[in-house]
Coordinates of C-alpha atoms in Angstrom, one line a residue:
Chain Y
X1 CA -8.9 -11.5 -12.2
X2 CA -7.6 -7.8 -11.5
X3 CA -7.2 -6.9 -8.2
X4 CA -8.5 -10.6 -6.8
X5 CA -6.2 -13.2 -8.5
X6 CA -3.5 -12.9 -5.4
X7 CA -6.3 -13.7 -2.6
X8 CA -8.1 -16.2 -5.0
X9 CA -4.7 -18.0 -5.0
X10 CA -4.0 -17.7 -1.5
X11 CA -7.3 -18.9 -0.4
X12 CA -7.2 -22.0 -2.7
X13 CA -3.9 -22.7 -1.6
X14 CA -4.8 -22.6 2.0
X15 CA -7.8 -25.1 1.3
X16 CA -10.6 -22.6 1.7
X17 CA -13.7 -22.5 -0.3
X18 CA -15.3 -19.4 -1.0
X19 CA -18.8 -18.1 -2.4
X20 CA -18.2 -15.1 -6.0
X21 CA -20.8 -12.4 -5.7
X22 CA -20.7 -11.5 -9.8
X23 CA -20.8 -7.5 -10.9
X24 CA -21.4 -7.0 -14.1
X25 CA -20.6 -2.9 -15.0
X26 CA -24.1 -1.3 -15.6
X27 CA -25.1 -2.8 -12.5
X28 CA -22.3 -0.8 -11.0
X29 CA -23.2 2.1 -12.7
X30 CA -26.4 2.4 -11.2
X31 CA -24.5 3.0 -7.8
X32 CA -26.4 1.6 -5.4
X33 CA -23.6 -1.0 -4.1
X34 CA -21.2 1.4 -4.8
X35 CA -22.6 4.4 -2.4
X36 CA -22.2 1.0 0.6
X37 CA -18.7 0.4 -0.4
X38 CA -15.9 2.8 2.2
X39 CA -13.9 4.0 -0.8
X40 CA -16.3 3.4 -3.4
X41 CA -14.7 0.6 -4.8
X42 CA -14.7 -3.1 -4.9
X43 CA -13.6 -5.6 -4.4
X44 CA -15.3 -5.8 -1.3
X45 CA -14.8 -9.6 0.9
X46 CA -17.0 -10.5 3.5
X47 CA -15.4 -13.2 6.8
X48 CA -18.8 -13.4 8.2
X49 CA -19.9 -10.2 10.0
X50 CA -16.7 -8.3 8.9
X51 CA -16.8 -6.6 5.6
X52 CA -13.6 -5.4 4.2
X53 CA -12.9 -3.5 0.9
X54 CA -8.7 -2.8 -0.1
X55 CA -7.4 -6.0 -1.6
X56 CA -4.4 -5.3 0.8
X57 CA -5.8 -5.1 4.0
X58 CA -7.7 -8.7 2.5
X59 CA -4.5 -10.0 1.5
X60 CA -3.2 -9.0 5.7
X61 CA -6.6 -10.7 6.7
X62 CA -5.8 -13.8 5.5
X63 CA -2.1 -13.5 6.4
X64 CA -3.2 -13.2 9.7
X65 CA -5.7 -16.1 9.9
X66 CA -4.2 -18.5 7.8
X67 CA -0.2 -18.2 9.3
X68 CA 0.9 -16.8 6.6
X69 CA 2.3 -13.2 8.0
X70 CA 5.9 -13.9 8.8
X71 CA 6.7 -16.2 12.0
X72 CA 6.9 -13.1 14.1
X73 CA 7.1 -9.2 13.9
X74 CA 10.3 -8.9 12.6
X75 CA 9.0 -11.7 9.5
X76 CA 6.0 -9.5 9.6
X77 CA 7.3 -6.3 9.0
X78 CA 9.6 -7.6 6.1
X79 CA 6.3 -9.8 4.7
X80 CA 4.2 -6.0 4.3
X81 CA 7.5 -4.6 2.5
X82 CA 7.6 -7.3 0.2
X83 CA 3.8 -6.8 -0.3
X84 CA 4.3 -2.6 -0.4
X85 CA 6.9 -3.3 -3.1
X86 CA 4.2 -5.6 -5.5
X87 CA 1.9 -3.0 -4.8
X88 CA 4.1 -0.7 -6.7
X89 CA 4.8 -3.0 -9.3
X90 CA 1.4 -3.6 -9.7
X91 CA 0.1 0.5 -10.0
X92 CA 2.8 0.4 -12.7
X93 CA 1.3 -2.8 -14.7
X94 CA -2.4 -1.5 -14.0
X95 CA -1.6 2.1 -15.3
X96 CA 0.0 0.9 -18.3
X97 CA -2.7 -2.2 -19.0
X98 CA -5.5 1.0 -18.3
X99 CA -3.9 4.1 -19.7
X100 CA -1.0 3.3 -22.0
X101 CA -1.4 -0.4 -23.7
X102 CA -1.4 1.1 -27.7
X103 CA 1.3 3.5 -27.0
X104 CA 3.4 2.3 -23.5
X105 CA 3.1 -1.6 -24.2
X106 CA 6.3 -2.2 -25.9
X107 CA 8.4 0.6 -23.2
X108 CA 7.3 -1.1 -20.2
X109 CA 8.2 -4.7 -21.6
X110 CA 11.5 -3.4 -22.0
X111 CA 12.0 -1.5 -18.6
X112 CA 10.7 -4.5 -17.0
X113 CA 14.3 -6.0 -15.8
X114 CA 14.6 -3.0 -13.5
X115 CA 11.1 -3.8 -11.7
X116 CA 11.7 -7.6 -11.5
X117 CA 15.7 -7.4 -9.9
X118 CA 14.4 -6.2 -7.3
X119 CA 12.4 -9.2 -6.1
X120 CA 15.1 -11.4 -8.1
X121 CA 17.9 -9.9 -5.8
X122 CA 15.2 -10.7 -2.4
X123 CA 14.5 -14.3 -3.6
X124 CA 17.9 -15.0 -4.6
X125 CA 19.3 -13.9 -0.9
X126 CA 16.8 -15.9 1.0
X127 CA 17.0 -19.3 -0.9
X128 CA 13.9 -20.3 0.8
X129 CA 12.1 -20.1 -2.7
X130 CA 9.6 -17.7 -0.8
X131 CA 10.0 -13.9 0.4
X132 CA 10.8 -14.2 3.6
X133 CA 11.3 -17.1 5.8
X134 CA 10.5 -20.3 5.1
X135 CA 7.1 -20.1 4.3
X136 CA 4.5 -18.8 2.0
X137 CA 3.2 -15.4 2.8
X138 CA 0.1 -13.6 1.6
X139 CA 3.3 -11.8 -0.5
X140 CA 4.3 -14.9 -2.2
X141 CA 1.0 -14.9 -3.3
X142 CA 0.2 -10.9 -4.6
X143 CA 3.8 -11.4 -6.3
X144 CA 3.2 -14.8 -8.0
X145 CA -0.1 -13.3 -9.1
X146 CA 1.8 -10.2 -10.9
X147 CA 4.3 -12.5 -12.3
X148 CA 1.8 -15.0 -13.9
X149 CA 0.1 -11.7 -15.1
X150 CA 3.7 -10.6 -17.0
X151 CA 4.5 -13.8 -18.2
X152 CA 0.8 -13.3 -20.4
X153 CA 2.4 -9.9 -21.0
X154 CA 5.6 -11.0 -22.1
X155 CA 6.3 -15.1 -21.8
X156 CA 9.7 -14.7 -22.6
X157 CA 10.3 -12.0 -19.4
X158 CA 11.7 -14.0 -16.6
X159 CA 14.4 -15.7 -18.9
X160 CA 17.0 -13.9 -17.1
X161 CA 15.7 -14.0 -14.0
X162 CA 16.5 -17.7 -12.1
X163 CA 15.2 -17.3 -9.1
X164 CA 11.9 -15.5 -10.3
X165 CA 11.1 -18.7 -12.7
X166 CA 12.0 -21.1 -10.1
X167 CA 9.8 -19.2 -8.1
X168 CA 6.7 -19.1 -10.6
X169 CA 7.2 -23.0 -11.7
X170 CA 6.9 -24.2 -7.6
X171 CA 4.1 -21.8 -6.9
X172 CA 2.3 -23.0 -9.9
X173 CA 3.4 -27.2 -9.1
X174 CA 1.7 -26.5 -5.5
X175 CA -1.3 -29.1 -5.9
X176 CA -4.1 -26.6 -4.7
X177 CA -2.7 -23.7 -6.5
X178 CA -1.9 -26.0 -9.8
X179 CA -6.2 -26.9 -9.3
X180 CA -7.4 -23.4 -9.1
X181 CA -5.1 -22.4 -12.2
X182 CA -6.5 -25.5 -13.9
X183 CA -9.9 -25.0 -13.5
X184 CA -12.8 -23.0 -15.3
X185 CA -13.9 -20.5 -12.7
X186 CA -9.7 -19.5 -12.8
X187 CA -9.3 -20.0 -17.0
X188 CA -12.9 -18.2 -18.0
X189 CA -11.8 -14.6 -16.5
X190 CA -10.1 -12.4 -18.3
X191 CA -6.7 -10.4 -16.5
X192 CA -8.1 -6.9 -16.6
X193 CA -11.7 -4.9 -17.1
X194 CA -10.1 -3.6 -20.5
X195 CA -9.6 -6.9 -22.3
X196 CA -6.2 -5.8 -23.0
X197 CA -4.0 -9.1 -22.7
X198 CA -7.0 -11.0 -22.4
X199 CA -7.4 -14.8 -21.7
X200 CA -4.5 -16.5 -19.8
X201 CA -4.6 -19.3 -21.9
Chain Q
X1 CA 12.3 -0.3 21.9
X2 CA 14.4 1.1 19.0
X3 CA 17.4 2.6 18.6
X4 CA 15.2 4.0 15.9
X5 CA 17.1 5.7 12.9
X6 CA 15.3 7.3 9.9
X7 CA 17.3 7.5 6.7
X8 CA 15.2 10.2 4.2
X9 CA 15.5 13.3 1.8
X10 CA 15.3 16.9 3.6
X11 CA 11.4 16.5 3.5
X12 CA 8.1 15.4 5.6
X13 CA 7.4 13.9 2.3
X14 CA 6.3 10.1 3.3
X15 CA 8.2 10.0 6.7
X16 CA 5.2 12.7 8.1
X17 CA 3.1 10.1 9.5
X18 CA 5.7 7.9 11.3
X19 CA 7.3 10.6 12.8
X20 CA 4.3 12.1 14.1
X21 CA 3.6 8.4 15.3
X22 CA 6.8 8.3 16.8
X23 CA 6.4 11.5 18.7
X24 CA 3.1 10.6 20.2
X25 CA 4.1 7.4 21.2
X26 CA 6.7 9.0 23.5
X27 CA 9.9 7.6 21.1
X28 CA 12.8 9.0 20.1
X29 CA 14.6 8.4 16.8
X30 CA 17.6 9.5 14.8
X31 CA 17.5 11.6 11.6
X32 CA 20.2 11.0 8.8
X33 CA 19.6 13.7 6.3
X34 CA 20.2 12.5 3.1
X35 CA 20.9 15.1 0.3
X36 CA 20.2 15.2 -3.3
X37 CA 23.5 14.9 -5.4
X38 CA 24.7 12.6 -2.8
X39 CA 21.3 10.2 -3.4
X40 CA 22.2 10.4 -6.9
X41 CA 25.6 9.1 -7.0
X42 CA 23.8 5.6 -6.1
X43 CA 25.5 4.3 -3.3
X44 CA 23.0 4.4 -0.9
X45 CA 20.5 3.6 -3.9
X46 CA 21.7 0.4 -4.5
X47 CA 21.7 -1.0 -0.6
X48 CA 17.6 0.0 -0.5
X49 CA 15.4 -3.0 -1.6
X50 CA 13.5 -0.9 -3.8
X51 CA 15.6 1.3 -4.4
X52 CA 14.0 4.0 -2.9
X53 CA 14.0 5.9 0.7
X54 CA 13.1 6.0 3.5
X55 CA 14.6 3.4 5.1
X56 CA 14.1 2.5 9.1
X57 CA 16.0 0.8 11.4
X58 CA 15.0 -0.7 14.5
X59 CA 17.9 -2.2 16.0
X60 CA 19.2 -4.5 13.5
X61 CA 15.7 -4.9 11.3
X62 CA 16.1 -2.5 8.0
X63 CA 12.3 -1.5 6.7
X64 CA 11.4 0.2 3.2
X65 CA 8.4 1.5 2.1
X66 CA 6.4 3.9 4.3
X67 CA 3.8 2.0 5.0
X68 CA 5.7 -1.7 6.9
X69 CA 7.6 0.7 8.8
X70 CA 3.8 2.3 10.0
X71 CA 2.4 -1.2 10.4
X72 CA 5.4 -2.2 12.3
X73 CA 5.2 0.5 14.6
X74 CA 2.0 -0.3 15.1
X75 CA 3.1 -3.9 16.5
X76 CA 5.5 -2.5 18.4
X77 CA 3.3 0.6 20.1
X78 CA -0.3 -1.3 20.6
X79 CA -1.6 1.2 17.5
X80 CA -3.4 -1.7 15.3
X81 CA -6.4 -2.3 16.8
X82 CA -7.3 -3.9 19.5
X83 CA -8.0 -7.3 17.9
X84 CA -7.5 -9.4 14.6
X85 CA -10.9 -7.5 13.2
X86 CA -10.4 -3.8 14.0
X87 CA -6.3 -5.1 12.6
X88 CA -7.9 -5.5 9.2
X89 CA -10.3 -2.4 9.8
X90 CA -7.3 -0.1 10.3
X91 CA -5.2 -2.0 7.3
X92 CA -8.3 -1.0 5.0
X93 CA -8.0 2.6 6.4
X94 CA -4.9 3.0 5.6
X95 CA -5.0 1.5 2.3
X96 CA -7.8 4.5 1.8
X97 CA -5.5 6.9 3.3
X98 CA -2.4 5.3 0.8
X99 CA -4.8 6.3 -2.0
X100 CA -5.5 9.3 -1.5
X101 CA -1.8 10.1 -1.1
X102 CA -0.7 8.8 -4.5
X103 CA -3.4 11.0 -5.7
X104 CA -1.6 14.5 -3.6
X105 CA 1.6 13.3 -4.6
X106 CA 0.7 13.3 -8.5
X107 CA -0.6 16.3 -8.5
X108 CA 2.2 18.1 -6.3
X109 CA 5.2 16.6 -8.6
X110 CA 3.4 16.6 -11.7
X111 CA 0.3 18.3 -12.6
X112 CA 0.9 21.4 -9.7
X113 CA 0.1 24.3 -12.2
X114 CA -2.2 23.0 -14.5
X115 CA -4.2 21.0 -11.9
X116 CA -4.0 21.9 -8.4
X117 CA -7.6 24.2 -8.7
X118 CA -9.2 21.0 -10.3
X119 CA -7.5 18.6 -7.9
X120 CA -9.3 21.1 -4.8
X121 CA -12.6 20.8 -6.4
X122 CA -12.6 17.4 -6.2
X123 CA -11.3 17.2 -2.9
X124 CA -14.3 16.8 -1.3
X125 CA -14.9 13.3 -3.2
X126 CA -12.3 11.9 -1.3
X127 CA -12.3 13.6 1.9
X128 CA -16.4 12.3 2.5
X129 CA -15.1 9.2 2.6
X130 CA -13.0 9.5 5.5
X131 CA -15.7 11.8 7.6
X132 CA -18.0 8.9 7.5
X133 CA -16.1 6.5 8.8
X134 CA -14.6 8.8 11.1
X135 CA -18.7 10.3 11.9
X136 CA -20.1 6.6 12.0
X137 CA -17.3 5.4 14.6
X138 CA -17.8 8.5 16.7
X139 CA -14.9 8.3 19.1
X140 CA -12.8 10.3 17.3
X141 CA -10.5 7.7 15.5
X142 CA -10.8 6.1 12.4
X143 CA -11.5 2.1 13.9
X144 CA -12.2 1.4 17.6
X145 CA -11.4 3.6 20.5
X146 CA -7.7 4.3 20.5
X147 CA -5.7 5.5 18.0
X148 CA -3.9 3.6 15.1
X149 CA -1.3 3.8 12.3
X150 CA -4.1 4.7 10.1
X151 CA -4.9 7.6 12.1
X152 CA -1.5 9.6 12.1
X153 CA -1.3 8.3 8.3
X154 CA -4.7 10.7 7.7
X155 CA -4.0 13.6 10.0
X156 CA -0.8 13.8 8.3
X157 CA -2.0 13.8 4.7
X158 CA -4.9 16.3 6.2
X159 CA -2.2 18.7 7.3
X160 CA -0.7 18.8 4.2
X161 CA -4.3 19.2 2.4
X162 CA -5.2 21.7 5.2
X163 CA -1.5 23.7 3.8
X164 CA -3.0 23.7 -0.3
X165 CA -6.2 24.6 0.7
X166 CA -7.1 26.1 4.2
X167 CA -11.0 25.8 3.9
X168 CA -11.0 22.6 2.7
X169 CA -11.9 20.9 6.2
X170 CA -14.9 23.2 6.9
X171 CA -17.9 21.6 5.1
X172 CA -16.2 17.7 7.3
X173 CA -17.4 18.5 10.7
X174 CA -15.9 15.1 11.9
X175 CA -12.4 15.8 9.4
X176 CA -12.2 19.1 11.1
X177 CA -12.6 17.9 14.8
X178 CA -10.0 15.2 13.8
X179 CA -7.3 16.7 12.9
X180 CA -8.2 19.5 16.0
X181 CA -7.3 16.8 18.9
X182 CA -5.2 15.1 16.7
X183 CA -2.9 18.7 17.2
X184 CA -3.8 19.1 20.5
X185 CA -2.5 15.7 21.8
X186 CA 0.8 17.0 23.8
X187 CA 3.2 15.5 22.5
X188 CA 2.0 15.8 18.9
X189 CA 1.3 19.5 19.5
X190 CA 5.2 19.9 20.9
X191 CA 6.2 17.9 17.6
X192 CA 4.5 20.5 15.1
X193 CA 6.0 23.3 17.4
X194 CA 9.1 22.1 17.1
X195 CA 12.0 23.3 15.1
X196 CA 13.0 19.9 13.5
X197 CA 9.4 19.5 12.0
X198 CA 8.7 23.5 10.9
X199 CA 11.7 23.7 9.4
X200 CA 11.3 20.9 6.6
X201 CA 9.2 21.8 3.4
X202 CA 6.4 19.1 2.8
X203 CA 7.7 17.8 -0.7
X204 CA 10.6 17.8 -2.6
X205 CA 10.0 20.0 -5.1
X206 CA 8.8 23.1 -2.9
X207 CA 5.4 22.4 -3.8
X208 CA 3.2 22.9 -1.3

């Protein structure tokens, strides 16, 4: 799932199909579609000639073609904080998952609260159940991604955070979101490269 | 446009890029200083989304995070490309450049002693990826013909690369070129003359 769960949700919330090129990791190894990637990395998405790599500037892509990027610059501007601020969140959860499971799992649980006010205190100000606005943006989606991620982490995390679950349950009742997490192409992958917290159900 | 006001530490830290952006783009913009034990008392701390500076005002819109208040300005000052595919291009450049900050930063405010000779070996791993986008594009900016957030975001981090390590531009032809008109653009050059900009240190620890 990693670093595509978010723009997996948003496109299958927005009604798109889309075509999974599969890398398995000593196919990586070898380097030769690594040395065609700009940073190296993947993922990598292709919207016919244009090739983009950074999940982000994916996530912006879609924002932009799908109306889901605010409903003007002011919306905008607020939509890529929100995003910035998961971003964080999610370095945190990725170097802990990556680097510290054994040792950091049980810290991180606990200093979750001060990560999840944050978006808590955002949500609970708009009332909109989304962001910003009054519709989904591609930051509804990177945040409900992280959030389903905790909630494997921890199921018990967002007890004390009302607007959060509200949050989770209507993202996840959305019929096209609600298919994707239903289905096999979503349920076979595991969260992370590492195995640690594994399946999601 | 604006009134702009940045609220930061007493560093370039991450406002370097958007107030170099701000200078080439003709603007002008308030500082408020914000110092230390005043930071900590938690005042201000608590108002910030994230908790965290800088924070940006245009008009009545309040930004956090370094990188919406870039994109924004790059709404608001024609820097993003000139259509919705060089938009993404530059987003995925910047993203790069984001990277490869995260990586400085670490190193400046916590591994400076042990690992800053290891982290300028390995420069070069990072910086080749920038000189071939910047050598396959050829016009001297990172996407398209003009220049973008993602551009001041680079020569910015460059600068401070160029401070840890001054030879570490000279086996990036295009890198070194870059950051040479990038300097020599007016009213970027009269920025980095100035008093305002000399006279901060790059990070908050006086790492450099």
């Amino acid at each position: 799932v990693g670093r595509c769960g978010a723009l997996r949700i948003m496109l299958a919330d927005q009604g798109q199909e889309w075509k999974e090129v599969v890398v398995d990791f000593p196919e990586w190894m070898k380097g030769t579609l690594k040395s065609t990637c700009v940073f190296g990395q993947l993922p990598k998405f292709q919207d016919g000639d244009l090739v983009l790599f950074q999940s982000n500037a994916i996530l912006r892509h879609l924002g932009r073609k799908h109306d889901a990027y605010g409903k003007d610059g002011d919306e905008a501007a607020l939509v890529d904080m929100m995003c910035d601020g998961v971003e964080d969140f999610r370095l945190k959860y990725v170097k802990m998952i990556y680097q510290e499971y054994d040792t950091g799992k049980d810290t991180y649980i606990k200093d979750l609260p001060n990560h999840l006010d944050k978006f808590e205190a955002v949500l609970a100000k708009n009332k909109t159940g989304f962001l910003v606005g009054n519709k989904s943006s591609f930051a509804d989606y990177n945040l409900f991604d992280l959030l389903l991620n905790h909630l494997v982490l921890s199921s018990t995390c967002l007890d004390s955070f009302p607007s959060l679950k509200s949050f989770v349950e209507k993202m996840s009742a959305r019929p096209k979101i609600k298919a994707f997490l239903d289905s096999e192409a979503y349920k076979k992958l595991p969260i992370n490269g590492n195995g640690k917290q594994g399946f999601l159900r």
